[in-house]
Coordinates of N, CA and C and ligand atoms in Angstrom, one line a residue:
M96 N 122.3 73.4 -11.3 CA 122.2 72.1 -10.6 C 123.1 71.0 -11.4
R97 N 123.7 70.2 -10.6 CA 124.5 69.1 -11.2 C 123.6 68.0 -11.8
T98 N 124.0 67.3 -12.8 CA 123.3 66.1 -13.3 C 124.2 64.9 -13.3
I99 N 123.7 63.8 -12.7 CA 124.5 62.6 -12.5 C 123.8 61.4 -13.0
V100 N 124.5 60.6 -13.8 CA 124.0 59.3 -14.1 C 124.9 58.2 -13.5
A101 N 124.4 57.4 -12.7 CA 125.2 56.4 -12.0 C 124.6 55.0 -12.3
G102 N 125.6 54.1 -12.5 CA 125.2 52.7 -12.8 C 125.5 51.8 -11.6
N103 N 124.5 51.1 -11.1 CA 124.7 50.1 -10.0 C 124.6 48.7 -10.7
W104 N 125.8 48.1 -10.7 CA 125.9 46.8 -11.4 C 125.3 45.7 -10.5
K105 N 125.2 45.9 -9.2 CA 124.7 44.9 -8.3 C 125.6 43.7 -8.4
M106 N 125.1 42.5 -8.2 CA 126.0 41.3 -8.2 C 126.0 40.6 -9.5
N107 N 126.5 41.4 -10.5 CA 126.5 40.9 -11.9 C 127.9 41.0 -12.5
K108 N 128.2 40.2 -13.5 CA 129.4 40.2 -14.3 C 130.5 39.4 -13.7
D109 N 131.3 38.7 -14.5 CA 132.6 38.1 -14.0 C 133.7 39.1 -14.5
R110 N 134.9 38.7 -14.2 CA 136.0 39.7 -14.5 C 136.1 40.1 -15.9
A111 N 136.0 39.1 -16.8 CA 136.1 39.4 -18.3 C 135.0 40.3 -18.7
E112 N 133.8 40.0 -18.2 CA 132.6 40.8 -18.6 C 132.7 42.2 -18.1
A113 N 133.2 42.3 -16.8 CA 133.3 43.7 -16.2 C 134.3 44.5 -17.0
L114 N 135.5 43.9 -17.3 CA 136.5 44.6 -18.1 C 136.0 45.0 -19.4
A115 N 135.2 44.2 -20.1 CA 134.6 44.5 -21.4 C 133.7 45.7 -21.3
L116 N 132.9 45.7 -20.2 CA 131.9 46.8 -20.0 C 132.6 48.1 -19.7
V117 N 133.6 48.1 -18.8 CA 134.3 49.3 -18.5 C 135.0 49.8 -19.7
S118 N 135.7 48.9 -20.5 CA 136.4 49.3 -21.7 C 135.5 50.0 -22.7
K119 N 134.3 49.5 -22.9 CA 133.4 50.1 -23.8 C 133.0 51.5 -23.3
L120 N 132.7 51.6 -22.0 CA 132.3 52.9 -21.5 C 133.4 53.9 -21.6
V121 N 134.6 53.5 -21.3 CA 135.8 54.4 -21.4 C 135.9 54.9 -22.9
G122 N 135.8 53.9 -23.8 CA 136.0 54.2 -25.2 C 134.9 55.3 -25.7
W123 N 133.7 55.1 -25.2 CA 132.6 56.0 -25.6 C 132.6 57.3 -24.8
S124 N 133.3 57.3 -23.7 CA 133.1 58.5 -22.8 C 133.7 59.7 -23.4
E125 N 134.7 59.5 -24.3 CA 135.3 60.7 -24.9 C 134.3 61.5 -25.8
E126 N 133.2 60.7 -26.3 CA 132.2 61.4 -27.1 C 131.1 62.0 -26.3
L127 N 131.1 61.8 -25.0 CA 130.0 62.3 -24.2 C 130.1 63.8 -24.1
E128 N 129.0 64.4 -24.5 CA 129.0 65.9 -24.4 C 128.5 66.4 -23.0
G129 N 128.7 67.7 -22.8 CA 128.2 68.3 -21.6 C 128.9 67.9 -20.4
D130 N 128.2 68.3 -19.3 CA 128.9 68.0 -18.0 C 128.2 67.1 -17.1
V131 N 127.5 66.1 -17.7 CA 126.8 65.1 -16.8 C 127.9 64.3 -16.1
E132 N 127.8 64.1 -14.8 CA 128.7 63.3 -14.1 C 128.3 61.9 -14.2
V133 N 129.3 61.0 -14.5 CA 129.1 59.6 -14.8 C 129.8 58.8 -13.7
V134 N 129.0 57.9 -13.0 CA 129.5 57.1 -11.9 C 129.2 55.6 -12.2
I135 N 130.1 54.7 -12.0 CA 129.8 53.3 -12.2 C 130.1 52.6 -10.8
A136 N 129.2 51.7 -10.5 CA 129.4 50.9 -9.2 C 129.5 49.4 -9.5
P137 N 130.7 49.0 -9.9 CA 130.9 47.5 -10.1 C 131.0 46.8 -8.7
P138 N 130.9 45.5 -8.7 CA 131.2 44.7 -7.5 C 132.6 44.9 -6.9
F139 N 132.8 44.7 -5.6 CA 134.1 44.9 -5.0 C 135.3 44.4 -5.8
P140 N 135.2 43.1 -6.2 CA 136.5 42.6 -6.9 C 136.9 43.3 -8.1
F141 N 136.0 44.1 -8.7 CA 136.4 44.8 -10.0 C 136.7 46.3 -9.8
L142 N 136.6 46.7 -8.5 CA 136.8 48.2 -8.3 C 138.2 48.7 -8.7
E143 N 139.2 47.9 -8.4 CA 140.5 48.4 -8.7 C 140.7 48.5 -10.2
M144 N 140.3 47.5 -10.9 CA 140.4 47.5 -12.4 C 139.6 48.6 -12.9
A145 N 138.4 48.9 -12.4 CA 137.6 50.0 -12.9 C 138.2 51.3 -12.7
V146 N 138.8 51.5 -11.5 CA 139.5 52.8 -11.2 C 140.7 53.0 -12.2
Q147 N 141.4 51.9 -12.4 CA 142.6 52.0 -13.3 C 142.2 52.3 -14.7
C148 N 141.1 51.6 -15.2 CA 140.7 51.8 -16.6 C 140.1 53.2 -16.8
T149 N 139.4 53.8 -15.8 CA 138.7 55.0 -16.0 C 139.6 56.2 -15.6
R150 N 140.8 56.0 -15.2 CA 141.7 57.1 -14.8 C 141.8 58.1 -16.0
G151 N 141.7 59.4 -15.7 CA 141.8 60.4 -16.7 C 140.6 60.6 -17.5
T152 N 139.5 59.8 -17.3 CA 138.2 60.0 -18.0 C 137.3 60.7 -17.0
R153 N 136.1 61.0 -17.5 CA 135.1 61.6 -16.7 C 134.3 60.6 -15.8
I154 N 134.6 59.3 -16.0 CA 133.9 58.3 -15.2 C 134.5 58.1 -13.8
K155 N 133.6 58.2 -12.8 CA 134.1 58.0 -11.4 C 133.6 56.6 -11.0
V156 N 134.2 56.1 -10.0 CA 133.9 54.7 -9.5 C 133.4 54.7 -8.1
A157 N 132.3 54.0 -7.9 CA 131.6 53.9 -6.6 C 131.6 52.4 -6.2
A158 N 131.7 52.2 -4.8 CA 131.4 50.9 -4.3 C 129.9 50.8 -4.0
Q159 N 129.4 49.6 -3.8 CA 128.0 49.4 -3.6 C 127.6 49.3 -2.1
N160 N 128.7 49.3 -1.3 CA 128.5 49.1 0.2 C 129.8 49.4 0.8
C161 N 129.8 49.6 2.2 CA 131.1 49.6 2.9 C 130.7 49.3 4.4
H162 N 131.7 49.2 5.2 CA 131.5 49.0 6.6 C 131.6 50.4 7.3
A163 N 130.9 50.6 8.5 CA 131.0 51.9 9.1 C 132.3 52.1 9.9
V164 N 133.0 51.0 10.3 CA 134.2 51.1 11.1 C 135.4 51.2 10.1
A165 N 136.4 52.0 10.4 CA 137.5 52.2 9.4 C 138.3 51.0 9.2
Q166 N 138.5 50.2 10.3 CA 139.3 49.0 10.2 C 139.1 48.1 11.4
G167 N 139.5 46.8 11.3 CA 139.4 46.0 12.5 C 138.9 44.6 12.2
A168 N 138.5 43.9 13.2 CA 138.1 42.4 13.1 C 136.7 42.3 12.7
Y169 N 136.4 42.5 11.4 CA 135.0 42.3 10.9 C 135.2 41.5 9.6
T170 N 135.3 40.2 9.8 CA 135.5 39.2 8.8 C 134.5 39.4 7.6
G171 N 135.1 39.5 6.4 CA 134.3 39.6 5.2 C 133.8 41.0 4.8
E172 N 134.2 42.0 5.7 CA 133.7 43.3 5.4 C 134.8 44.1 4.6
V173 N 134.3 45.2 4.0 CA 135.2 46.1 3.3 C 135.1 47.5 3.9
S174 N 136.3 48.1 4.2 CA 136.3 49.4 4.9 C 136.4 50.6 3.9
V175 N 136.0 51.7 4.4 CA 136.1 53.0 3.6 C 137.5 53.3 3.3
L176 N 138.5 53.0 4.2 CA 139.9 53.3 3.9 C 140.4 52.4 2.8
M177 N 139.9 51.2 2.7 CA 140.3 50.3 1.6 C 139.8 50.9 0.3
L178 N 138.6 51.3 0.3 CA 138.0 51.9 -0.9 C 138.8 53.1 -1.3
K179 N 139.0 54.0 -0.4 CA 139.8 55.2 -0.6 C 141.1 54.9 -1.2
S180 N 141.8 53.9 -0.7 CA 143.2 53.6 -1.1 C 143.2 53.1 -2.6
L181 N 142.0 52.6 -3.0 CA 141.9 52.1 -4.4 C 141.6 53.3 -5.4
G182 N 141.2 54.4 -4.9 CA 140.8 55.5 -5.7 C 139.3 55.6 -6.0
V183 N 138.5 54.8 -5.2 CA 137.0 54.9 -5.3 C 136.6 56.2 -4.7
T184 N 135.7 56.9 -5.3 CA 135.3 58.2 -4.9 C 133.9 58.3 -4.3
H185 N 133.0 57.3 -4.6 CA 131.6 57.3 -4.2 C 131.3 56.0 -3.6
C186 N 130.2 56.0 -2.8 CA 129.7 54.7 -2.3 C 128.2 54.7 -2.1
I187 N 127.5 53.7 -2.6 CA 126.1 53.6 -2.5 C 125.8 53.1 -1.0
V188 N 124.9 53.7 -0.3 CA 124.5 53.3 1.0 C 123.0 53.2 1.1
G189 N 122.6 52.2 1.9 CA 121.1 52.1 2.2 C 120.3 51.6 1.0
H190 N 120.9 50.9 0.1 CA 120.1 50.4 -1.1 C 119.0 49.4 -0.5
S191 N 117.9 49.5 -1.1 CA 116.7 48.7 -0.6 C 117.1 47.2 -0.6
E192 N 118.0 46.7 -1.5 CA 118.3 45.3 -1.4 C 119.2 45.0 -0.2
R193 N 119.9 45.9 0.3 CA 120.7 45.7 1.5 C 119.8 45.8 2.7
R194 N 118.8 46.7 2.6 CA 117.8 46.7 3.7 C 117.0 45.4 3.8
Q195 N 116.6 45.0 2.6 CA 115.7 43.8 2.6 C 116.4 42.5 2.9
Y196 N 117.6 42.3 2.3 CA 118.2 40.9 2.4 C 119.3 40.9 3.5
F197 N 119.8 42.1 4.0 CA 120.8 42.1 5.0 C 120.5 42.9 6.2
G198 N 119.2 43.2 6.3 CA 118.7 43.9 7.5 C 119.3 45.2 7.8
E199 N 119.8 45.9 6.8 CA 120.5 47.2 7.1 C 119.5 48.2 7.5
T200 N 119.8 48.9 8.6 CA 118.9 50.0 9.1 C 119.4 51.4 8.8
D201 N 118.6 52.4 8.9 CA 119.0 53.7 8.7 C 120.0 54.2 9.7
T202 N 120.0 53.6 10.9 CA 121.0 53.9 12.0 C 122.4 53.4 11.5
Q203 N 122.4 52.2 10.9 CA 123.7 51.7 10.4 C 124.2 52.6 9.2
V204 N 123.2 52.9 8.4 CA 123.5 53.7 7.2 C 124.1 55.1 7.6
A205 N 123.5 55.7 8.7 CA 124.0 57.0 9.1 C 125.4 56.9 9.6
E206 N 125.8 55.7 10.2 CA 127.2 55.6 10.6 C 128.1 55.4 9.4
K207 N 127.7 54.7 8.4 CA 128.5 54.5 7.2 C 128.7 55.9 6.5
M208 N 127.6 56.7 6.5 CA 127.7 58.0 5.8 C 128.7 58.9 6.5
K209 N 128.7 58.9 7.8 CA 129.7 59.7 8.6 C 131.1 59.3 8.3
T210 N 131.3 57.9 8.2 CA 132.7 57.5 7.9 C 133.1 57.8 6.5
L211 N 132.2 57.6 5.6 CA 132.5 58.0 4.2 C 132.9 59.5 4.1
L212 N 132.0 60.3 4.7 CA 132.3 61.8 4.6 C 133.6 62.2 5.3
F213 N 133.8 61.6 6.4 CA 135.1 61.9 7.1 C 136.3 61.6 6.2
H214 N 136.2 60.5 5.4 CA 137.4 60.2 4.6 C 137.3 60.8 3.2
G215 N 136.3 61.6 3.0 CA 136.2 62.4 1.7 C 135.6 61.6 0.6
L216 N 134.8 60.6 0.9 CA 134.1 59.9 -0.2 C 132.6 60.4 -0.2
T217 N 132.0 60.3 -1.4 CA 130.6 60.8 -1.5 C 129.6 59.7 -1.3
P218 N 128.8 59.7 -0.3 CA 127.7 58.7 -0.2 C 126.6 59.0 -1.2
I219 N 126.1 57.9 -1.8 CA 124.9 58.0 -2.6 C 123.8 57.3 -1.7
Y220 N 123.0 58.1 -1.0 CA 122.1 57.5 -0.1 C 120.8 57.2 -0.7
C221 N 120.3 55.9 -0.6 CA 119.1 55.5 -1.3 C 118.0 55.4 -0.3
C222 N 116.8 55.9 -0.7 CA 115.6 55.8 0.1 C 114.4 55.5 -0.8
G223 N 113.3 55.1 -0.2 CA 112.2 54.8 -1.1 C 111.2 53.8 -0.4
E224 N 110.0 53.9 -0.7 CA 109.0 53.0 -0.1 C 108.7 51.7 -0.8
V225 N 108.2 50.7 -0.1 CA 107.8 49.5 -0.7 C 106.4 49.6 -1.3
L226 N 105.9 48.6 -2.0 CA 104.6 48.7 -2.7 C 103.5 48.9 -1.7
S227 N 103.4 48.2 -0.6 CA 102.3 48.3 0.3 C 102.3 49.8 0.9
E228 N 103.4 50.4 1.1 CA 103.5 51.7 1.6 C 103.0 52.7 0.5
R229 N 103.3 52.4 -0.7 CA 102.8 53.3 -1.8 C 101.3 53.2 -1.9
E230 N 100.8 51.9 -1.8 CA 99.3 51.7 -2.0 C 98.5 52.3 -0.8
S231 N 99.1 52.2 0.4 CA 98.4 52.7 1.5 C 98.5 54.2 1.7
G232 N 99.3 54.9 0.8 CA 99.4 56.3 0.8 C 100.4 56.9 1.8
K233 N 101.2 55.9 2.4 CA 102.1 56.4 3.5 C 103.5 56.8 3.0
F234 N 103.7 56.9 1.6 CA 105.0 57.0 1.1 C 105.8 58.2 1.5
F235 N 105.1 59.4 1.6 CA 105.8 60.6 2.1 C 106.4 60.4 3.5
H236 N 105.5 59.8 4.3 CA 105.9 59.6 5.7 C 107.1 58.6 5.8
V237 N 107.0 57.5 5.0 CA 108.1 56.6 5.1 C 109.5 57.2 4.7
V238 N 109.4 57.9 3.6 CA 110.7 58.6 3.1 C 111.2 59.6 4.1
E239 N 110.2 60.4 4.6 CA 110.6 61.4 5.6 C 111.3 60.8 6.8
E240 N 110.8 59.6 7.3 CA 111.5 58.9 8.4 C 112.9 58.5 8.0
Q241 N 113.0 57.9 6.8 CA 114.3 57.4 6.3 C 115.3 58.6 6.3
L242 N 114.8 59.7 5.7 CA 115.7 60.9 5.6 C 116.1 61.4 7.0
R243 N 115.2 61.4 7.9 CA 115.5 62.0 9.3 C 116.5 61.0 10.0
E244 N 116.2 59.7 9.9 CA 117.1 58.8 10.6 C 118.5 58.7 10.0
A245 N 118.6 58.7 8.7 CA 119.9 58.5 8.0 C 120.7 59.8 7.9
L246 N 120.0 60.9 7.7 CA 120.7 62.2 7.4 C 120.6 63.2 8.5
G247 N 119.7 62.9 9.5 CA 119.5 63.8 10.6 C 120.7 64.2 11.4
G248 N 121.7 63.3 11.5 CA 122.9 63.6 12.3 C 124.0 64.3 11.6
L249 N 123.8 64.6 10.3 CA 124.8 65.2 9.5 C 124.8 66.7 9.6
S250 N 126.0 67.3 9.6 CA 126.0 68.8 9.6 C 125.6 69.3 8.2
E251 N 125.4 70.6 8.1 CA 125.0 71.2 6.8 C 126.1 70.9 5.8
E252 N 127.3 71.0 6.2 CA 128.4 70.8 5.3 C 128.5 69.3 4.8
E253 N 128.3 68.4 5.8 CA 128.4 67.0 5.4 C 127.2 66.7 4.5
L254 N 126.1 67.2 4.8 CA 124.9 66.9 3.9 C 125.2 67.4 2.5
A255 N 125.8 68.6 2.4 CA 126.1 69.1 1.1 C 127.0 68.2 0.2
G256 N 127.7 67.3 0.9 CA 128.7 66.4 0.2 C 128.0 65.1 -0.2
C257 N 126.7 65.0 0.0 CA 126.0 63.7 -0.3 C 125.2 63.8 -1.7
I258 N 124.9 62.6 -2.1 CA 123.9 62.5 -3.2 C 122.8 61.6 -2.7
V259 N 121.5 62.0 -3.0 CA 120.4 61.2 -2.6 C 119.8 60.5 -3.8
A260 N 119.4 59.2 -3.6 CA 118.7 58.6 -4.7 C 117.3 58.1 -4.2
Y261 N 116.3 58.5 -4.9 CA 114.9 58.0 -4.6 C 114.7 56.8 -5.4
E262 N 114.5 55.7 -4.8 CA 114.3 54.4 -5.5 C 113.1 53.7 -4.9
P263 N 111.9 54.0 -5.5 CA 110.7 53.3 -5.0 C 110.9 51.8 -5.2
V264 N 110.8 51.0 -4.2 CA 111.2 49.6 -4.2 C 110.3 48.8 -5.2
W265 N 109.1 49.2 -5.4 CA 108.2 48.6 -6.3 C 108.6 48.8 -7.8
A266 N 109.5 49.7 -8.0 CA 109.9 50.0 -9.4 C 111.3 49.4 -9.7
I267 N 112.0 48.8 -8.7 CA 113.3 48.3 -8.9 C 113.3 46.9 -9.5
G268 N 113.8 46.8 -10.7 CA 113.9 45.5 -11.4 C 112.6 44.9 -11.8
T269 N 111.5 45.7 -11.7 CA 110.2 45.2 -12.0 C 109.7 45.6 -13.4
G270 N 110.4 46.5 -14.0 CA 109.9 47.0 -15.3 C 108.8 48.0 -15.1
R271 N 108.4 48.2 -13.9 CA 107.3 49.2 -13.6 C 108.0 50.4 -13.0
T272 N 108.0 51.5 -13.8 CA 108.7 52.7 -13.3 C 107.7 53.7 -12.7
A273 N 108.2 54.6 -11.9 CA 107.3 55.6 -11.4 C 107.0 56.5 -12.5
S274 N 105.8 57.1 -12.5 CA 105.5 58.1 -13.5 C 106.3 59.4 -13.2
A275 N 106.4 60.2 -14.2 CA 107.2 61.5 -14.0 C 106.5 62.3 -12.9
E276 N 105.2 62.2 -12.8 CA 104.5 63.0 -11.7 C 104.8 62.4 -10.4
Q277 N 104.8 61.1 -10.3 CA 105.1 60.4 -9.0 C 106.6 60.8 -8.6
A278 N 107.5 60.7 -9.6 CA 108.9 61.0 -9.3 C 109.0 62.4 -8.8
Q279 N 108.5 63.4 -9.6 CA 108.7 64.8 -9.3 C 108.1 65.1 -7.9
E280 N 106.9 64.6 -7.6 CA 106.3 65.0 -6.3 C 107.2 64.5 -5.1
M281 N 107.8 63.3 -5.3 CA 108.6 62.8 -4.2 C 110.0 63.6 -4.2
H282 N 110.5 63.8 -5.4 CA 111.8 64.6 -5.4 C 111.6 66.0 -4.8
A283 N 110.5 66.6 -5.1 CA 110.2 67.9 -4.5 C 110.1 67.9 -3.0
F284 N 109.5 66.8 -2.5 CA 109.4 66.6 -1.1 C 110.8 66.4 -0.5
I285 N 111.6 65.6 -1.1 CA 113.0 65.4 -0.6 C 113.8 66.7 -0.7
R286 N 113.6 67.5 -1.8 CA 114.2 68.8 -1.9 C 113.9 69.7 -0.8
A287 N 112.6 69.7 -0.4 CA 112.1 70.6 0.7 C 112.8 70.2 2.0
Y288 N 113.0 68.9 2.2 CA 113.7 68.5 3.4 C 115.2 69.0 3.4
L289 N 115.8 68.8 2.2 CA 117.2 69.2 2.1 C 117.4 70.7 2.2
S290 N 116.5 71.4 1.7 CA 116.5 72.9 1.7 C 116.4 73.4 3.2
E291 N 115.4 72.7 3.9 CA 115.2 73.0 5.3 C 116.5 72.8 6.1
R292 N 117.3 71.8 5.6 CA 118.5 71.5 6.3 C 119.7 72.3 5.8
G293 N 119.4 73.2 4.9 CA 120.5 74.1 4.4 C 121.3 73.5 3.2
A294 N 120.8 72.5 2.6 CA 121.6 71.8 1.5 C 120.7 71.6 0.3
P295 N 120.1 72.7 -0.3 CA 119.2 72.6 -1.4 C 119.8 72.1 -2.7
E296 N 121.1 72.1 -2.8 CA 121.8 71.8 -4.1 C 122.2 70.3 -4.2
V297 N 121.8 69.5 -3.1 CA 122.2 68.1 -3.2 C 121.5 67.4 -4.3
P298 N 122.2 66.7 -5.2 CA 121.6 66.1 -6.3 C 120.6 64.9 -5.9
I299 N 119.5 64.9 -6.5 CA 118.5 63.8 -6.1 C 118.3 63.0 -7.4
L300 N 118.7 61.7 -7.4 CA 118.6 60.8 -8.5 C 117.4 60.0 -8.4
Y301 N 116.8 59.6 -9.6 CA 115.7 58.6 -9.6 C 116.2 57.3 -9.9
G302 N 115.8 56.2 -9.3 CA 116.1 54.9 -9.6 C 114.9 53.9 -9.6
G303 N 114.9 53.0 -10.5 CA 113.8 52.1 -10.6 C 113.3 51.9 -12.0
S304 N 113.8 50.8 -12.7 CA 113.4 50.5 -14.1 C 113.6 51.7 -15.0
C305 N 114.6 52.5 -14.8 CA 114.9 53.6 -15.7 C 115.7 53.1 -16.9
K306 N 115.1 53.4 -18.1 CA 115.7 52.8 -19.3 C 115.7 54.0 -20.4
P307 N 116.4 53.8 -21.5 CA 116.4 54.8 -22.5 C 115.0 55.2 -23.0
D308 N 114.1 54.2 -23.0 CA 112.7 54.6 -23.5 C 111.8 55.3 -22.5
N309 N 112.2 55.4 -21.2 CA 111.4 56.2 -20.3 C 112.1 57.3 -19.6
A310 N 113.4 57.4 -19.8 CA 114.3 58.3 -19.0 C 114.0 59.8 -19.3
A311 N 113.7 60.1 -20.6 CA 113.6 61.5 -20.9 C 112.5 62.2 -20.0
S312 N 111.3 61.6 -19.9 CA 110.3 62.3 -19.1 C 110.7 62.3 -17.6
L313 N 111.4 61.3 -17.1 CA 111.8 61.4 -15.7 C 112.9 62.4 -15.5
F314 N 113.9 62.4 -16.4 CA 115.0 63.4 -16.3 C 114.5 64.8 -16.5
A315 N 113.4 65.0 -17.2 CA 112.9 66.3 -17.5 C 112.3 67.0 -16.2
C316 N 112.0 66.2 -15.2 CA 111.4 66.8 -14.0 C 112.4 67.7 -13.3
A317 N 111.8 68.8 -12.8 CA 112.6 69.9 -12.2 C 113.6 69.4 -11.1
D318 N 113.0 68.5 -10.3 CA 113.8 68.1 -9.1 C 114.5 66.7 -9.3
V319 N 114.5 66.2 -10.5 CA 115.2 64.9 -10.8 C 116.5 65.3 -11.4
N320 N 117.6 65.0 -10.8 CA 119.0 65.5 -11.2 C 119.7 64.3 -11.9
G321 N 119.0 63.4 -12.4 CA 119.7 62.2 -13.1 C 119.2 60.9 -12.5
G322 N 119.9 59.8 -12.8 CA 119.4 58.5 -12.4 C 120.4 57.6 -11.8
L323 N 119.9 56.7 -10.9 CA 120.7 55.6 -10.4 C 120.1 54.3 -11.2
I324 N 120.9 53.8 -12.0 CA 120.5 52.8 -13.0 C 120.9 51.4 -12.6
G325 N 120.0 50.4 -12.7 CA 120.4 49.1 -12.4 C 120.6 48.3 -13.7
G326 N 119.5 47.6 -14.1 CA 119.6 46.7 -15.3 C 120.2 47.4 -16.5
A327 N 119.8 48.6 -16.8 CA 120.3 49.2 -18.1 C 121.7 49.6 -18.0
A328 N 122.3 49.6 -16.7 CA 123.7 50.0 -16.6 C 124.6 48.8 -16.9
L329 N 124.0 47.6 -17.1 CA 124.8 46.4 -17.4 C 125.2 46.3 -18.9
D330 N 124.6 47.3 -19.7 CA 124.7 47.3 -21.1 C 125.4 48.7 -21.5
A331 N 126.6 48.6 -22.1 CA 127.3 49.9 -22.3 C 126.5 50.8 -23.2
G332 N 125.8 50.3 -24.2 CA 125.0 51.1 -25.1 C 123.9 51.8 -24.4
Q333 N 123.1 51.0 -23.6 CA 122.0 51.6 -22.9 C 122.4 52.7 -21.9
F334 N 123.5 52.4 -21.2 CA 124.0 53.3 -20.2 C 124.5 54.6 -20.8
T335 N 125.2 54.5 -21.9 CA 125.7 55.7 -22.5 C 124.6 56.5 -23.1
E336 N 123.6 55.8 -23.6 CA 122.4 56.5 -24.1 C 121.7 57.3 -23.0
L337 N 121.7 56.7 -21.8 CA 121.1 57.4 -20.7 C 121.8 58.7 -20.4
V338 N 123.1 58.6 -20.5 CA 124.0 59.8 -20.2 C 123.6 60.9 -21.3
H339 N 123.5 60.4 -22.5 CA 123.2 61.4 -23.6 C 121.8 62.0 -23.4
I340 N 120.8 61.2 -23.0 CA 119.5 61.7 -22.7 C 119.5 62.7 -21.6
A341 N 120.2 62.4 -20.5 CA 120.3 63.3 -19.4 C 120.9 64.7 -19.8
H342 N 121.9 64.6 -20.7 CA 122.5 65.8 -21.2 C 121.5 66.6 -22.0
R343 N 120.9 65.9 -22.9 CA 119.9 66.6 -23.8 C 118.8 67.3 -23.1
V344 N 118.2 66.5 -22.2 CA 117.0 66.9 -21.5 C 117.3 68.1 -20.6
K345 N 118.5 68.1 -19.9 CA 118.8 69.2 -19.0 C 119.3 70.4 -19.7
Q346 N 119.8 70.2 -20.9 CA 120.2 71.3 -21.7 C 119.0 72.1 -22.3
D347 N 118.0 71.3 -22.6 CA 116.7 71.9 -23.1 C 115.9 72.6 -22.0
A348 N 116.2 72.2 -20.8 CA 115.3 72.7 -19.7 C 115.5 74.2 -19.4
Ligands
LIG634 P1 116.7 48.7 -12.0 O1 117.1 49.9 -12.9 O2 117.2 47.4 -12.5 O3 115.3 48.7 -11.7 O4 117.5 48.9 -10.6 C1 117.5 50.2 -10.0 C2 118.4 50.1 -8.8 O5 118.2 49.4 -7.8 C3 119.6 51.0 -8.9 O6 120.3 51.0 -7.6

């Protein structure tokens, strides 16, 4: 199984700060052991710089969003072709913040994924329940619906080209992380869906207040293939530490 540590910078950093963070990561990436895949997702304006700085290293660059249509009159939007022409290889889709603040639906996410896959980019598809759904016990049902709507129309081959991230919304930016048991049972549930669809090897990342002090127990779970990191990805030291932890834990497993 592949192991991936991806950093979602969200809407943080100015150009100088972004350059400093990428430069530190590049400097330290040479010391990274093992074969953990490392992905960073800076904001749109810094993608080109990030691709240029990371060229020839193991760090890949993701966008945080894209439009479903390849080009056209969509003021303010960014197309998959633009991302591809920059050398961006991955794109986060369906993040809970896009669902919550921009009304993004799984139907739209499904279209974005089709376009990304058609042009050879890897979608990082985010799913996860909100707090009320966790507390009412509906979380498996909610995630199952998300998976069916967003991934249901993909062929087996397309699905195999995706990464899934389970991000319980109540754990994002709250300092409250899912326990290893909660993460593993949901990841196993997602794995069962992917296996049923003929794509059991799709990496499933955990996201939500994942930090160096809690990552080892999460990454040790059999169906957790790494993390999608928010806050801790804004600090080169913490992010690099998370890559080391993922390597150590998976090597011991
Ligand atoms: P935090 O790690 O800040 O909780 O964010 C997780 C996330 O949303 C990554 O996409």
